Coordinates of C-alpha atoms in Angstrom, one line a residue:
Chain L
X1448 CA 0.0 0.0 0.0
X1449 CA 1.6 3.3 -1.0
X1450 CA 1.2 6.6 0.8
X1451 CA -1.3 8.1 -1.5
X1452 CA -3.7 5.2 -1.2
X1453 CA -3.5 5.5 2.5
X1454 CA -4.4 9.2 2.3
X1455 CA -7.3 8.6 -0.1
X1456 CA -10.8 7.9 1.2
X1457 CA -11.5 6.3 -2.2
X1458 CA -13.2 2.9 -1.6
X1459 CA -14.8 4.0 1.7
X1460 CA -18.3 5.1 1.9
X1461 CA -17.9 8.7 3.3
X1462 CA -20.9 10.7 4.5
X1463 CA -20.5 13.1 1.5
X1464 CA -20.5 10.2 -1.0
X1465 CA -23.5 8.6 0.6
X1466 CA -25.4 11.9 0.8
X1467 CA -24.8 12.7 -2.9
X1468 CA -25.6 9.1 -3.8
X1469 CA -28.9 9.1 -2.0
X1470 CA -29.7 12.6 -3.4
X1471 CA -29.3 11.3 -6.9
X1472 CA -31.3 8.1 -6.3
X1473 CA -34.2 10.0 -4.7
X1474 CA -34.1 12.7 -7.4
X1475 CA -34.2 10.1 -10.2
X1476 CA -36.8 8.0 -8.5
X1477 CA -38.9 11.1 -8.1
X1478 CA -38.6 11.7 -11.8
X1479 CA -39.7 8.2 -12.4
X1480 CA -42.8 8.6 -10.2
X1481 CA -43.7 11.7 -12.1
X1482 CA -43.1 10.0 -15.4
X1483 CA -45.0 6.9 -14.5
X1484 CA -48.2 8.8 -14.4
X1485 CA -47.6 10.0 -17.9
X1486 CA -46.6 6.6 -19.4
X1487 CA -49.8 4.8 -20.4
X1488 CA -49.5 4.2 -24.1
X1489 CA -46.9 2.2 -26.1
X1490 CA -45.8 5.5 -27.8
X1491 CA -45.2 7.0 -24.4
X1492 CA -43.3 3.9 -23.2
X1493 CA -40.9 3.8 -26.1
X1494 CA -40.9 7.4 -27.4
X1495 CA -41.9 9.6 -24.4
X1496 CA -45.0 10.6 -26.4
X1497 CA -42.7 12.4 -28.9
X1498 CA -42.9 15.3 -26.5
X1499 CA -39.1 15.9 -25.8
X1500 CA -37.8 19.2 -27.1
X1501 CA -34.6 19.4 -29.3
X1502 CA -32.6 20.9 -26.4
X1503 CA -33.7 18.2 -24.0
X1504 CA -33.0 15.5 -26.5
X1505 CA -29.6 17.0 -27.2
X1506 CA -28.8 16.6 -23.5
X1507 CA -30.3 13.1 -23.3
X1508 CA -28.3 12.0 -26.3
X1509 CA -25.2 13.4 -24.7
X1510 CA -26.1 11.6 -21.5
X1511 CA -26.6 8.3 -23.4
X1512 CA -23.2 8.7 -25.0
X1513 CA -21.0 10.0 -22.2
X1514 CA -20.7 6.7 -20.3
X1515 CA -18.6 6.1 -17.2
X1516 CA -16.2 4.4 -19.5
X1517 CA -15.6 7.6 -21.5
X1518 CA -15.5 9.8 -18.4
X1519 CA -13.3 7.7 -16.2
X1520 CA -11.6 5.7 -18.9
X1521 CA -10.5 8.5 -21.2
X1522 CA -9.4 10.7 -18.2
X1523 CA -7.3 7.7 -17.1
X1524 CA -5.9 7.0 -20.5
X1525 CA -4.8 10.6 -20.9
X1526 CA -3.3 10.5 -17.4
X1527 CA -1.3 7.3 -18.1
X1528 CA -0.6 7.5 -21.9
X1529 CA -0.8 11.3 -22.6
X1530 CA -1.5 12.4 -26.1
X1531 CA -2.8 8.9 -27.3
X1532 CA -5.7 9.3 -24.9
X1533 CA -6.5 12.6 -26.6
X1534 CA -6.5 11.0 -30.1
X1535 CA -8.9 8.4 -28.7
X1536 CA -11.2 11.0 -27.2
X1537 CA -11.4 12.8 -30.6
X1538 CA -12.7 9.6 -32.3
X1539 CA -15.7 9.6 -30.0
X1540 CA -17.0 12.9 -31.3
X1541 CA -16.6 12.6 -35.1
X1542 CA -19.6 10.2 -35.5
X1543 CA -22.0 12.9 -34.6
X1544 CA -21.7 15.1 -37.7
X1545 CA -21.9 11.9 -39.8
X1546 CA -25.1 10.9 -37.9
X1547 CA -26.5 14.3 -38.8
X1548 CA -25.6 14.3 -42.5
X1549 CA -26.7 10.7 -43.2
X1550 CA -29.4 9.4 -41.0
X1551 CA -30.9 11.7 -38.3
X1552 CA -33.8 13.3 -40.3
X1553 CA -34.8 10.3 -42.5
X1554 CA -34.7 8.1 -39.5
X1555 CA -37.1 10.4 -37.6
X1556 CA -39.5 10.6 -40.5
X1557 CA -39.6 7.0 -41.5
X1558 CA -39.5 5.1 -38.2
X1559 CA -41.7 4.5 -35.2
X1560 CA -39.7 3.1 -32.3
X1561 CA -36.7 1.2 -33.6
X1562 CA -34.1 1.5 -36.4
X1563 CA -35.5 -1.7 -37.7
X1564 CA -38.7 0.2 -38.6
X1565 CA -36.6 2.1 -41.1
X1566 CA -34.7 -0.8 -42.6
X1567 CA -37.9 -2.9 -42.9
X1568 CA -40.1 0.0 -44.1
X1569 CA -40.4 -1.0 -47.8
X1570 CA -38.9 -4.5 -47.6
X1571 CA -40.4 -7.8 -46.4
X1572 CA -41.0 -7.4 -42.7
X1573 CA -40.2 -10.8 -41.3
X1574 CA -36.7 -11.6 -42.6
X1575 CA -35.5 -8.0 -42.3
X1576 CA -36.8 -7.5 -38.8
X1577 CA -35.3 -10.7 -37.6
X1578 CA -31.9 -9.7 -39.0
X1579 CA -32.1 -6.1 -37.8
X1580 CA -33.2 -7.2 -34.3
X1581 CA -30.2 -9.6 -34.3
X1582 CA -27.8 -6.9 -35.2
X1583 CA -29.4 -4.5 -32.7
X1584 CA -29.5 -7.0 -29.8
X1585 CA -25.9 -8.1 -30.4
X1586 CA -24.7 -4.5 -30.3
X1587 CA -26.6 -3.8 -27.1
X1588 CA -25.6 -7.0 -25.5
X1589 CA -21.8 -6.4 -25.9
X1590 CA -22.2 -2.8 -24.9
X1591 CA -24.2 -3.8 -21.8
X1592 CA -21.7 -6.4 -20.7
X1593 CA -18.9 -3.9 -20.9
X1594 CA -21.0 -1.3 -19.0
X1595 CA -22.1 -3.8 -16.3
X1596 CA -18.6 -5.3 -15.7
X1597 CA -17.1 -1.9 -15.6
X1598 CA -19.7 -0.5 -13.3
X1599 CA -19.4 -3.3 -10.7
X1600 CA -15.7 -2.8 -10.6
X1601 CA -16.0 1.0 -10.4
X1602 CA -18.6 1.0 -7.7
X1603 CA -16.5 -1.4 -5.7
X1604 CA -13.5 0.8 -6.1
X1605 CA -15.4 4.0 -5.2
X1606 CA -17.7 2.9 -2.5
X1607 CA -16.2 -0.3 -1.3
X1608 CA -19.4 -2.3 -1.8
X1609 CA -18.9 -5.9 -3.1
X1610 CA -19.1 -6.4 -6.9
X1611 CA -22.2 -8.5 -6.8
X1612 CA -24.1 -6.0 -4.6
X1613 CA -23.2 -3.2 -7.0
X1614 CA -24.5 -5.2 -10.0
X1615 CA -27.8 -5.9 -8.3
X1616 CA -28.2 -2.3 -7.1
X1617 CA -27.6 -1.0 -10.7
X1618 CA -30.1 -3.6 -12.0
X1619 CA -32.9 -2.8 -9.5
X1620 CA -32.7 1.0 -9.6
X1621 CA -32.4 1.1 -13.4
X1622 CA -35.3 -1.3 -13.9
X1623 CA -37.4 0.9 -11.7
X1624 CA -36.8 3.8 -14.1
X1625 CA -37.5 1.8 -17.2
X1626 CA -40.4 -0.4 -16.0
X1627 CA -42.4 2.4 -14.4
X1628 CA -41.3 5.6 -16.2
X1629 CA -40.4 4.2 -19.7
X1630 CA -38.7 6.5 -22.1
X1631 CA -39.9 9.7 -20.4
X1632 CA -38.1 8.8 -17.1
X1633 CA -35.1 7.4 -18.9
X1634 CA -34.8 10.6 -20.8
X1635 CA -35.0 12.9 -17.8
X1636 CA -32.5 10.7 -15.9
X1637 CA -30.2 11.1 -18.8
X1638 CA -30.7 14.9 -18.7
X1639 CA -30.0 15.2 -15.0
X1640 CA -27.0 13.0 -15.3
X1641 CA -25.6 14.9 -18.3
X1642 CA -25.9 18.2 -16.5
X1643 CA -24.3 16.8 -13.4
X1644 CA -21.4 15.3 -15.4
X1645 CA -20.8 18.4 -17.4
X1646 CA -20.9 20.5 -14.2
X1647 CA -18.6 18.2 -12.3
X1648 CA -16.0 18.0 -15.1
X1649 CA -16.2 21.8 -15.6
X1650 CA -15.5 22.5 -11.9
X1651 CA -12.6 20.0 -12.0
X1652 CA -11.1 21.6 -15.1
X1653 CA -11.4 25.1 -13.5
X1654 CA -9.7 23.8 -10.3
X1655 CA -6.9 22.1 -12.3
X1656 CA -6.2 25.2 -14.4
X1657 CA -6.3 27.4 -11.2
X1658 CA -3.1 25.5 -10.2
X1659 CA -1.4 26.5 -13.4
X1660 CA -2.4 30.2 -13.5
X1661 CA -5.3 29.4 -15.9
X1662 CA -2.8 28.7 -18.6
X1663 CA -3.0 25.2 -20.2
X1664 CA 0.4 25.7 -21.7
X1665 CA 1.8 25.6 -18.1
X1666 CA -0.1 22.4 -17.4
X1667 CA 1.4 20.8 -20.5
X1668 CA 4.9 22.0 -19.5
X1669 CA 4.4 20.5 -16.1
X1670 CA 3.4 17.1 -17.6
X1671 CA 6.4 17.3 -20.0
X1672 CA 8.8 18.1 -17.1
X1673 CA 7.6 15.1 -15.1
X1674 CA 7.2 12.5 -17.9
X1675 CA 9.2 13.8 -20.7
X1676 CA 8.1 15.3 -24.0
X1677 CA 6.8 11.9 -25.1
X1678 CA 3.7 12.4 -22.9
X1679 CA 2.5 15.1 -25.3
X1680 CA 3.3 13.2 -28.5
X1681 CA 1.6 10.4 -30.3
X1682 CA 2.7 7.0 -28.9
X1683 CA 1.6 3.5 -29.9
X1684 CA -2.1 4.2 -30.8
X1685 CA -1.4 5.3 -34.4
X1686 CA 1.7 3.2 -35.0
X1687 CA -0.2 1.2 -37.5
X1688 CA -2.3 3.6 -39.7
X1689 CA -4.6 0.9 -40.9
X1690 CA -5.4 -0.1 -37.3
X1691 CA -6.1 3.6 -36.5
X1692 CA -8.4 4.0 -39.5
X1693 CA -10.2 0.8 -38.8
X1694 CA -10.9 1.9 -35.2
X1695 CA -11.8 5.4 -36.4
X1696 CA -14.3 3.9 -38.8
X1697 CA -15.9 1.8 -36.0
X1698 CA -16.2 4.8 -33.7
X1699 CA -17.5 7.1 -36.4
X1700 CA -20.1 4.8 -38.1
X1701 CA -20.7 2.7 -35.1
X1702 CA -22.6 5.6 -33.6
X1703 CA -24.9 5.5 -36.7
X1704 CA -25.9 2.0 -35.7
X1705 CA -26.3 2.2 -31.9
X1706 CA -29.9 1.3 -31.3
X1707 CA -30.2 3.2 -28.0
X1708 CA -28.9 6.4 -29.6
X1709 CA -31.1 6.0 -32.8
X1710 CA -34.1 5.3 -30.6
X1711 CA -33.8 8.8 -29.1
X1712 CA -34.8 10.4 -32.4
X1713 CA -38.3 9.1 -32.0
X1714 CA -38.8 11.1 -28.8
X1715 CA -38.8 14.5 -30.6
X1716 CA -41.8 15.8 -32.5
X1717 CA -40.3 16.1 -36.0
X1718 CA -37.3 16.0 -38.3
X1719 CA -36.4 19.6 -37.6
X1720 CA -36.2 18.9 -33.8
X1721 CA -34.1 15.7 -34.6
X1722 CA -31.7 17.8 -36.5
X1723 CA -31.4 20.5 -33.8
X1724 CA -30.9 17.8 -31.1
X1725 CA -27.8 16.5 -32.9
X1726 CA -26.4 20.0 -32.9
X1727 CA -27.0 20.4 -29.2
X1728 CA -25.7 16.9 -28.5
X1729 CA -22.5 17.3 -30.5
X1730 CA -22.0 20.7 -28.7
X1731 CA -22.2 19.1 -25.3
X1732 CA -20.2 16.0 -26.3
X1733 CA -17.6 18.1 -28.1
X1734 CA -17.2 20.3 -25.1
X1735 CA -16.8 17.2 -22.9
X1736 CA -14.1 15.6 -25.0
X1737 CA -12.4 18.9 -25.4
X1738 CA -11.9 19.4 -21.6
X1739 CA -11.6 15.8 -20.4
X1740 CA -7.9 15.6 -21.5
X1741 CA -7.2 18.5 -19.1
X1742 CA -8.6 16.3 -16.3
X1743 CA -6.3 13.5 -17.4
X1744 CA -3.2 15.7 -17.8
X1745 CA -4.0 17.4 -14.5
X1746 CA -4.2 14.1 -12.8
X1747 CA -0.8 13.1 -14.2
X1748 CA 0.8 16.3 -13.1
X1749 CA -0.8 16.7 -9.7
X1750 CA -1.4 13.1 -8.5
X1751 CA 1.3 11.2 -10.5
X1752 CA 1.1 8.2 -12.8
X1753 CA 2.4 5.7 -10.3
X1754 CA -0.3 6.5 -7.7
X1755 CA -3.0 6.4 -10.3
X1756 CA -1.8 3.1 -11.8
X1757 CA -1.3 1.7 -8.3
X1758 CA -5.0 1.9 -7.5
X1759 CA -6.3 0.7 -10.9
X1760 CA -3.9 -0.2 -13.6
X1761 CA -6.3 1.0 -16.3
X1762 CA -6.2 4.4 -14.8
X1763 CA -9.9 4.6 -14.2
X1764 CA -9.5 6.3 -10.8
X1765 CA -7.5 9.2 -12.2
X1766 CA -10.6 11.5 -12.2
X1767 CA -11.9 10.6 -8.7
X1768 CA -8.4 10.9 -7.2
X1769 CA -8.0 14.3 -8.8
X1770 CA -11.4 15.3 -7.4
X1771 CA -10.3 14.4 -3.9
X1772 CA -7.0 16.2 -4.3
X1773 CA -8.6 19.4 -5.5
X1774 CA -11.9 19.5 -3.6
X1775 CA -11.5 17.1 -0.7
X1776 CA -13.8 14.3 0.4
X1777 CA -17.0 16.2 -0.5
X1778 CA -16.0 16.7 -4.1
X1779 CA -14.9 13.1 -4.4
X1780 CA -18.3 12.1 -3.0
X1781 CA -20.0 14.2 -5.6
X1782 CA -17.9 12.8 -8.5
X1783 CA -18.4 9.3 -7.3
X1784 CA -22.1 9.8 -7.2
X1785 CA -22.1 11.3 -10.6
X1786 CA -20.2 8.4 -12.0
X1787 CA -22.8 6.1 -10.4
X1788 CA -25.6 8.1 -12.0
X1789 CA -23.8 7.8 -15.3
X1790 CA -23.8 4.1 -15.1
X1791 CA -27.4 3.8 -14.1
X1792 CA -28.6 6.1 -16.9
X1793 CA -26.6 4.4 -19.6
X1794 CA -27.7 0.9 -18.6
X1795 CA -31.3 2.1 -18.4
X1796 CA -31.1 3.5 -22.0
X1797 CA -29.6 0.2 -23.2
X1798 CA -32.2 -1.9 -21.5
X1799 CA -35.1 0.1 -23.1
X1800 CA -33.4 -0.3 -26.5
X1801 CA -32.9 -4.0 -26.0
X1802 CA -36.5 -4.4 -24.8
X1803 CA -37.9 -2.5 -27.8
X1804 CA -35.9 -4.7 -30.3
X1805 CA -37.4 -7.8 -28.7
X1806 CA -41.0 -6.7 -28.1
X1807 CA -41.6 -4.3 -31.0
X1808 CA -39.5 -5.9 -33.7
X1809 CA -39.8 -9.6 -32.8
X1810 CA -43.0 -10.0 -30.8
X1811 CA -45.3 -7.5 -32.3
X1812 CA -44.2 -7.5 -35.9
X1813 CA -43.1 -11.1 -36.4
X1814 CA -45.0 -13.3 -33.9
X1815 CA -48.2 -11.2 -33.9
X1816 CA -47.8 -10.0 -37.5
X1817 CA -48.4 -6.4 -36.3
X1818 CA -51.7 -7.2 -34.7
X1819 CA -51.3 -6.6 -31.0
X1820 CA -53.4 -4.4 -28.8
X1821 CA -51.9 -1.4 -26.9
X1822 CA -52.4 -3.3 -23.6
X1823 CA -50.6 -6.4 -24.9
X1824 CA -47.7 -4.3 -26.4
X1825 CA -47.2 -2.6 -23.1
X1826 CA -47.2 -5.9 -21.2
X1827 CA -44.7 -7.5 -23.5
X1828 CA -42.6 -4.4 -23.5
X1829 CA -42.4 -4.5 -19.7
X1830 CA -41.7 -8.2 -19.6
X1831 CA -38.9 -7.8 -22.2
X1832 CA -37.5 -5.0 -20.0
X1833 CA -37.5 -7.2 -17.0
X1834 CA -35.8 -10.0 -18.9
X1835 CA -33.3 -7.8 -20.5
X1836 CA -32.5 -6.1 -17.2
X1837 CA -32.0 -9.4 -15.3
X1838 CA -29.9 -10.7 -18.2
X1839 CA -27.7 -7.6 -17.8
X1840 CA -27.1 -8.3 -14.1
X1841 CA -26.5 -12.0 -14.8
X1842 CA -24.0 -11.3 -17.6
X1843 CA -22.3 -8.7 -15.3
X1844 CA -21.8 -11.5 -12.7
X1845 CA -20.7 -14.1 -15.3
X1846 CA -18.0 -11.8 -16.7
X1847 CA -16.8 -10.6 -13.3
X1848 CA -13.0 -10.0 -13.4
X1849 CA -12.8 -10.6 -17.2
X1850 CA -11.1 -8.2 -19.5
X1851 CA -14.1 -6.8 -21.3
X1852 CA -12.7 -3.5 -22.5
X1853 CA -12.7 -4.9 -26.1
X1854 CA -16.5 -5.4 -26.0
X1855 CA -17.1 -1.7 -26.4
X1856 CA -14.9 -1.7 -29.5
X1857 CA -16.8 -4.9 -30.6
X1858 CA -20.2 -3.3 -30.0
X1859 CA -19.1 -0.3 -32.2
X1860 CA -17.7 -2.7 -34.9
X1861 CA -21.0 -4.6 -35.0
X1862 CA -23.1 -1.4 -35.1
X1863 CA -20.9 0.0 -37.9
X1864 CA -20.9 -3.3 -39.9
X1865 CA -24.3 -4.9 -39.3
X1866 CA -26.7 -2.0 -38.5
X1867 CA -25.3 1.0 -40.3
X1868 CA -24.8 -0.3 -43.9
X1869 CA -28.4 -1.7 -44.0
X1870 CA -29.8 1.5 -42.6
X1871 CA -27.9 3.8 -45.0
X1872 CA -28.7 1.7 -48.1
X1873 CA -32.3 1.5 -47.2
X1874 CA -32.5 5.3 -46.9
X1875 CA -30.4 6.1 -50.0
X1876 CA -30.6 3.3 -52.5
X1877 CA -33.8 2.6 -54.5
X1878 CA -32.6 -0.8 -55.7
X1879 CA -31.9 -2.2 -52.2
X1880 CA -33.7 -5.5 -51.6
X1881 CA -34.8 -7.7 -48.7
X1882 CA -32.1 -10.2 -49.6
X1883 CA -29.5 -7.4 -49.8
X1884 CA -30.5 -6.1 -46.3
X1885 CA -30.5 -9.5 -44.7
X1886 CA -27.2 -10.4 -46.4
X1887 CA -25.5 -7.1 -45.3
X1888 CA -26.7 -7.4 -41.7
X1889 CA -25.6 -11.0 -41.3
X1890 CA -22.3 -10.5 -43.1
X1891 CA -21.5 -7.5 -40.9
X1892 CA -22.5 -9.2 -37.7
X1893 CA -20.7 -12.5 -38.2
X1894 CA -17.7 -11.0 -39.8
X1895 CA -17.1 -8.4 -37.0
X1896 CA -17.5 -11.0 -34.3
X1897 CA -15.5 -13.6 -36.1
X1898 CA -12.6 -11.3 -37.1
X1899 CA -12.3 -9.9 -33.6
X1900 CA -11.8 -13.4 -32.2
X1901 CA -9.0 -13.9 -34.7
X1902 CA -7.5 -10.5 -34.1
X1903 CA -4.8 -9.6 -31.7
X1904 CA -7.4 -8.1 -29.3
X1905 CA -8.8 -11.5 -28.4
X1906 CA -6.4 -14.1 -29.9
X1907 CA -3.3 -12.6 -28.2
X1908 CA -4.5 -10.3 -25.4
X1909 CA -7.3 -12.5 -24.0
X1910 CA -6.5 -16.1 -25.2
X1911 CA -2.8 -15.5 -24.4
X1912 CA -1.5 -16.8 -27.7
X1913 CA 2.0 -15.5 -28.6
X1914 CA 2.3 -12.0 -30.1
X1915 CA 2.1 -12.0 -33.9
X1916 CA 0.1 -15.3 -34.1
X1917 CA -3.3 -13.7 -34.7
X1918 CA -4.8 -14.6 -38.1
X1919 CA -6.3 -11.2 -38.6
X1920 CA -3.9 -8.3 -38.3
X1921 CA -6.2 -5.4 -37.3
X1922 CA -7.3 -4.8 -33.6
X1923 CA -10.7 -3.6 -34.8
X1924 CA -12.4 -5.3 -37.7
X1925 CA -14.6 -2.5 -38.9
X1926 CA -12.5 -1.6 -42.0
X1927 CA -13.0 -5.1 -43.4
X1928 CA -16.4 -6.1 -41.9
X1929 CA -18.1 -2.8 -42.8
X1930 CA -16.8 -2.8 -46.3
X1931 CA -17.8 -6.4 -46.8
X1932 CA -21.4 -5.7 -45.5
X1933 CA -21.8 -2.9 -48.0
X1934 CA -20.4 -5.1 -50.8
X1935 CA -22.7 -8.0 -50.0
X1936 CA -25.7 -5.8 -49.6
X1937 CA -25.1 -4.1 -53.0
X1938 CA -24.2 -7.3 -54.9
X1939 CA -27.2 -9.3 -53.6
X1940 CA -29.5 -6.4 -54.4
X1941 CA -28.2 -6.1 -57.9
X1942 CA -28.5 -9.9 -58.4
X1943 CA -32.3 -10.0 -58.0
X1944 CA -34.5 -7.0 -58.3
X1945 CA -37.5 -6.4 -56.0
X1946 CA -40.0 -4.3 -57.9
X1947 CA -42.3 -3.8 -54.9
X1948 CA -39.5 -2.4 -52.8
X1949 CA -38.5 0.0 -55.6
X1950 CA -42.1 1.2 -56.0
X1951 CA -42.5 1.8 -52.3
X1952 CA -39.1 3.6 -52.2
X1953 CA -40.6 6.3 -54.6
X1954 CA -43.8 6.7 -52.6
X1955 CA -42.0 6.9 -49.3
X1956 CA -39.9 9.8 -50.5
X1957 CA -42.6 12.3 -49.5
X1958 CA -42.4 11.0 -46.0
X1959 CA -38.6 11.0 -45.9
X1960 CA -38.1 14.5 -47.2
X1961 CA -41.3 16.4 -46.5
X1962 CA -42.3 14.5 -43.3
X1963 CA -45.8 13.8 -44.7
X1964 CA -47.3 10.9 -42.9
X1965 CA -44.4 10.7 -40.4
X1966 CA -45.4 9.4 -36.9
Chain D
X244 CA -52.5 9.9 -55.5
X245 CA -52.1 11.8 -58.7
X246 CA -51.0 14.8 -56.7
X247 CA -48.4 12.7 -54.9
X248 CA -46.8 11.4 -58.1
X249 CA -46.9 14.9 -59.6
X250 CA -45.0 16.1 -56.5
X251 CA -42.5 13.3 -56.7
X252 CA -41.8 14.1 -60.4
X253 CA -41.8 17.8 -59.9
X254 CA -38.6 19.7 -60.5
X255 CA -38.9 21.5 -57.2
X256 CA -39.0 18.2 -55.2
X257 CA -36.3 16.5 -57.2
X258 CA -33.9 19.4 -56.8
X259 CA -34.7 19.5 -53.0
X260 CA -33.7 15.9 -52.6
X261 CA -30.5 16.2 -54.7
X262 CA -29.5 19.4 -53.0
X263 CA -29.9 17.7 -49.6
X264 CA -27.5 14.9 -50.5
X265 CA -25.1 17.2 -52.2
X266 CA -24.8 19.3 -49.0
X267 CA -24.5 16.2 -46.9
X268 CA -21.9 14.7 -49.2
X269 CA -19.7 17.8 -49.2
X270 CA -19.9 18.2 -45.5
X271 CA -19.2 14.5 -45.0
X272 CA -16.1 14.8 -47.2
X273 CA -14.9 17.7 -45.1
X274 CA -15.4 15.6 -42.0
X275 CA -13.4 12.8 -43.5
X276 CA -10.6 15.0 -44.6
X277 CA -10.5 16.6 -41.1
X278 CA -10.5 13.4 -39.0
X279 CA -8.8 10.8 -41.2
X280 CA -6.4 13.6 -42.3
X281 CA -5.5 14.1 -38.7
X282 CA -4.9 10.4 -38.2
X283 CA -2.8 10.1 -41.3
X284 CA -0.8 13.2 -40.4
X285 CA 0.1 11.5 -37.1
X286 CA 1.0 8.3 -38.9
X287 CA 3.0 9.7 -41.7
X288 CA 4.1 13.2 -40.7
X289 CA 4.9 12.8 -37.1
X290 CA 7.4 15.7 -36.9
X291 CA 4.6 18.1 -37.9
X292 CA 2.6 17.0 -34.9
X293 CA 5.5 17.0 -32.4
X294 CA 6.9 20.4 -33.3
X295 CA 6.8 22.6 -30.2
X296 CA 4.9 25.8 -30.7
X297 CA 4.2 27.3 -27.3
X298 CA 6.8 26.4 -24.8
X299 CA 6.6 22.6 -24.6
X300 CA 3.1 22.4 -26.1
X301 CA 3.4 20.5 -29.4
X302 CA 1.2 21.4 -32.5
X303 CA -0.7 18.1 -32.0
X304 CA -2.6 19.4 -29.1
X305 CA -4.2 22.4 -30.7
X306 CA -4.7 20.3 -33.9
X307 CA -6.6 17.7 -31.9
X308 CA -8.7 20.4 -30.3
X309 CA -9.2 21.8 -33.8
X310 CA -10.6 18.5 -35.1
X311 CA -13.3 18.6 -32.4
X312 CA -14.2 22.2 -33.0
X313 CA -14.3 21.8 -36.7
X314 CA -16.5 18.7 -36.5
X315 CA -19.0 20.7 -34.5
X316 CA -18.8 23.6 -36.9
X317 CA -19.6 21.2 -39.8
X318 CA -22.7 20.1 -37.9
X319 CA -23.6 23.8 -37.3
X320 CA -23.2 24.6 -41.0
X321 CA -25.6 21.8 -41.9
X322 CA -28.2 23.1 -39.4
X323 CA -27.7 26.6 -40.7
X324 CA -28.2 25.5 -44.3
X325 CA -31.2 23.3 -43.4
X326 CA -33.0 26.0 -41.4
X327 CA -32.3 28.7 -44.0
X328 CA -32.7 26.8 -47.3
X329 CA -34.2 23.4 -46.8
X330 CA -37.1 24.0 -44.4
X331 CA -38.8 26.8 -46.3
X332 CA -38.9 24.7 -49.4
X333 CA -40.2 21.7 -47.5
X334 CA -42.9 23.9 -46.0
X335 CA -44.0 25.3 -49.3
X336 CA -44.1 21.9 -51.0
X337 CA -46.0 20.4 -48.1
X338 CA -48.5 23.2 -48.2
X339 CA -48.9 22.9 -52.0
X340 CA -49.7 19.2 -51.6
X341 CA -52.2 19.9 -48.9
X342 CA -53.9 22.6 -50.9
X343 CA -54.3 20.3 -53.9
X344 CA -55.7 17.4 -51.9
X345 CA -59.3 18.1 -51.0

């Protein structure tokens, strides 16, 4: 045990941490109680009655996207690896403009609750919905496992509670939001969490810069003096350009295939609000990733890399340690509670998206052929939520102590390879067919999962095979799997025409571009 | 139904659709050049990124911040264009369709 760990109250439930934690839980459950009385119909359950404003949705999107992994993980990566962490942070923002240019407005106009609504709109419902739900559920599943395993470990580190207790606590509280308050509660929990997170990180950055006479250049100089100039220069992340571009593609286009993000566009009244909400979201997220490196560099300069890595070798505790150093136990308590709220909100959003894929796409459209009463749809939606939430807790326990960091990259790779190509082609290309859509989704899904198993990420780092023995050279498969999905989708569509789909493409244009008939 | 197909075949509607994707395409290209250009610059022109410009601060740090700011600006340009040029046409076309449909 080194001196700094002995000094830190990290891992002990301090009065401040407990007070902030309880405050957040009561506040969010209060929101849920309020939302529950406004959640009677299916549209309210999945889409908050399409009543969310563009500004609110911008904050909620930011809340969905700024996970604990990106808050604690990127601050830690910058603290321990310097500039490489900053390159990584940038990759997380660049998907948002692409989301705006390619899918945000057509998605809002064409769909109802899920992105599969859009892909299946003019194609044959059953095969396309099964494939799209598969791509969506795989994405959400890997994303959820990464969040749950990370959250159990983080809550254990911050509050000292056992991993299993942390998992169940996350599961129970988050299920309360989703089951009773549906999308309305989930959205407001995201908004509260996004505001708290942005506020907390802003205060931290001001406190860091105050130590360097409000001049970032002095902060960078301090980092360079302690760790050498290399801390401010690119290291290993971009040593292989193809690797960097493949990861960049996964991060950029993965966003365009994340079901829990796409689902948020149905909560606003129209395409114009969808468009504005991306502008707000990218503003908040851009600001976040712009300042989070200062937290990381500040932690390296003021706390020291050895201390940070001594507590958690991934560096996840850099931001909490810095908070304690700058603002004492109360500020640490606040940041720890915000991190917990972040985890709850992100898992709640994922659960709602997972439940909608199962109940809306599979049950209502395939099993019941679109013929299900409001009451029945609500019941199935809630049962699916309960199943998905319990599954999340169970998977969190199964993967305890496993290295699951790769699963976030995998979730983005599947989203970019399975969901995004089918979504884009169905919006843009008249000749796209049912066969093409199913082929593209399956190719993207299986290729991204298969290739990551054969890549150094799993083959060498997880399965402990010797370095250089991986069959597939890239750490992230998106460059190959996404290209292959597009290619298969296009070739299969060219091979056999589907006149009905082409006709419907023409008539749906009024809905896509003018919003006529949009729900 | 006749009105709908008239609208779909009208010059105004077709140019609206093609303009929308032209604007998107150009902005997407700018985004690609910004982000992948940044990555390729790091990979192939490392000395440019590591040159120290303010004290020990290398050019890479303001460049990285610039990628974030520029990405957001591209988003803002799209919104500005859509609010100014796209929405009014959408509104007038939708009204025309409504007026013709009894």
